[in-house]
Amino acid sequence: DAGVIQSPRHEVTEMGQEVTLRCKPISGHNSLFWYRQTMMRGLELLIYFNNNVPIDDSGMPEDRFSAKMPNASFSTLKIQPSEPRDSAVYFCASSSEGSSGNTIYFGEGSWLTVV
Amino acid sequence: KQEVTQIPAALSVPEGENLVLNCSFTDSAIYNLQWFRQDPGKGLTSLLLIQSSQREQTSGRLNASLDKSSGRSTLYIAASQPGDSATYLCAVIGSARQLTFGSGTQLTVLP
């Protein structure tokens, strides 16, 4: 399996622009997570989907952030308008329920810089 | 609200030493606990998953233990190597399947 695939890997954008981050979870996984990592705050859960339905979005910082999962193989995280304080690494992760527990697998991350 | 603490924040050891990384959590009602490794500029690599009903898991030179009642987990690395240098993150998985991460332990193994 190719693992969790994220794009873009790196993005530099100007303040006020729209940013869309994409994620393809591991095939067969029914849970998908978006995390943000910064030096100051570490890893923070933004939103969690189960079977394509948002379960917990309490970590989404404000209305400028939105996430969708139109089908089991694709999710987007959108920031509109972007601000410099949104600069961070955004990770997508997926997992599935199983007898051995639910190991969570992370993508390589999207490095976002807003200038 | 679950809080996860990792001690120490940084650790430097000579090659060949055995070492222990510590993780503590405030809410013992956990589903699983997972240890990750993160290399600079990279994503997170899963090392070990311990289900709440288990007390330890082993993979190669790594051994992770879990004591739910005391809210603690340890990651034991045997015969450390320079390639083990990375940040090690402990994550507690709650009943809603979301992870709460510790701030990590940055390990440096000196050749």
mmCIF file of N, CA and C in Angstrom, chain B residues 2-4 23-25 27 29-34 90-94 98-102:
data_model
loop_
_atom_site.group_PDB
_atom_site.id
_atom_site.type_symbol
_atom_site.label_atom_id
_atom_site.label_comp_id
_atom_site.label_asym_id
_atom_site.label_seq_id
_atom_site.Cartn_x
_atom_site.Cartn_y
_atom_site.Cartn_z
ATOM 1 N N GLN B 2 -7.930 15.097 28.309
ATOM 2 C CA GLN B 2 -6.719 14.290 28.409
ATOM 3 C C GLN B 2 -5.489 15.157 28.214
ATOM 4 N N GLU B 3 -4.487 14.956 29.056
ATOM 5 C CA GLU B 3 -3.195 15.635 28.911
ATOM 6 C C GLU B 3 -2.109 14.568 28.934
ATOM 7 N N VAL B 4 -1.169 14.704 28.016
ATOM 8 C CA VAL B 4 -0.077 13.732 27.878
ATOM 9 C C VAL B 4 1.250 14.458 28.067
ATOM 10 N N CYS B 23 6.188 8.401 29.366
ATOM 11 C CA CYS B 23 4.969 9.070 28.933
ATOM 12 C C CYS B 23 3.935 8.907 30.044
ATOM 13 N N SER B 24 3.276 9.999 30.416
ATOM 14 C CA SER B 24 2.207 9.906 31.409
ATOM 15 C C SER B 24 0.965 10.606 30.886
ATOM 16 N N PHE B 25 -0.199 10.118 31.307
ATOM 17 C CA PHE B 25 -1.455 10.692 30.855
ATOM 18 C C PHE B 25 -2.411 10.810 32.038
ATOM 19 N N ASP B 27 -5.968 10.884 32.071
ATOM 20 C CA ASP B 27 -7.226 10.158 32.063
ATOM 21 C C ASP B 27 -6.954 8.705 31.689
ATOM 22 N N ALA B 29 -8.967 6.321 31.156
ATOM 23 C CA ALA B 29 -9.977 5.705 30.293
ATOM 24 C C ALA B 29 -9.555 5.836 28.837
ATOM 25 N N ILE B 30 -8.531 5.071 28.475
ATOM 26 C CA ILE B 30 -8.000 5.161 27.119
ATOM 27 C C ILE B 30 -8.378 3.928 26.323
ATOM 28 N N TYR B 31 -8.341 4.057 25.017
ATOM 29 C CA TYR B 31 -8.644 2.943 24.114
ATOM 30 C C TYR B 31 -7.361 2.222 23.741
ATOM 31 N N ASN B 32 -6.371 2.979 23.294
ATOM 32 C CA ASN B 32 -5.056 2.460 22.943
ATOM 33 C C ASN B 32 -4.002 3.513 23.263
ATOM 34 N N LEU B 33 -2.742 3.109 23.175
ATOM 35 C CA LEU B 33 -1.638 4.057 23.265
ATOM 36 C C LEU B 33 -0.655 3.703 22.153
ATOM 37 N N GLN B 34 -0.161 4.715 21.486
ATOM 38 C CA GLN B 34 0.708 4.466 20.340
ATOM 39 C C GLN B 34 1.975 5.304 20.470
ATOM 40 N N CYS B 90 4.562 10.057 22.115
ATOM 41 C CA CYS B 90 3.572 9.176 22.711
ATOM 42 C C CYS B 90 2.198 9.772 22.420
ATOM 43 N N ALA B 91 1.249 8.933 22.035
ATOM 44 C CA ALA B 91 -0.099 9.414 21.753
ATOM 45 C C ALA B 91 -1.120 8.489 22.405
ATOM 46 N N VAL B 92 -2.044 9.090 23.119
ATOM 47 C CA VAL B 92 -3.109 8.342 23.768
ATOM 48 C C VAL B 92 -4.347 8.417 22.889
ATOM 49 N N ILE B 93 -4.959 7.277 22.663
ATOM 50 C CA ILE B 93 -6.148 7.211 21.810
ATOM 51 C C ILE B 93 -7.373 7.062 22.704
ATOM 52 N N GLY B 94 -8.269 8.031 22.609
ATOM 53 C CA GLY B 94 -9.451 8.038 23.459
ATOM 54 C C GLY B 94 -10.581 7.200 22.896
ATOM 55 N N GLN B 98 -9.745 9.559 18.809
ATOM 56 C CA GLN B 98 -8.851 10.647 18.485
ATOM 57 C C GLN B 98 -7.587 10.531 19.333
ATOM 58 N N LEU B 99 -6.459 11.019 18.797
ATOM 59 C CA LEU B 99 -5.187 10.959 19.506
ATOM 60 C C LEU B 99 -4.904 12.259 20.231
ATOM 61 N N THR B 100 -4.334 12.128 21.424
ATOM 62 C CA THR B 100 -3.771 13.267 22.128
ATOM 63 C C THR B 100 -2.284 12.997 22.271
ATOM 64 N N PHE B 101 -1.474 13.900 21.741
ATOM 65 C CA PHE B 101 -0.036 13.705 21.704
ATOM 66 C C PHE B 101 0.672 14.365 22.876
ATOM 67 N N GLY B 102 1.777 13.744 23.300
ATOM 68 C CA GLY B 102 2.722 14.428 24.152
ATOM 69 C C GLY B 102 3.589 15.346 23.311
#
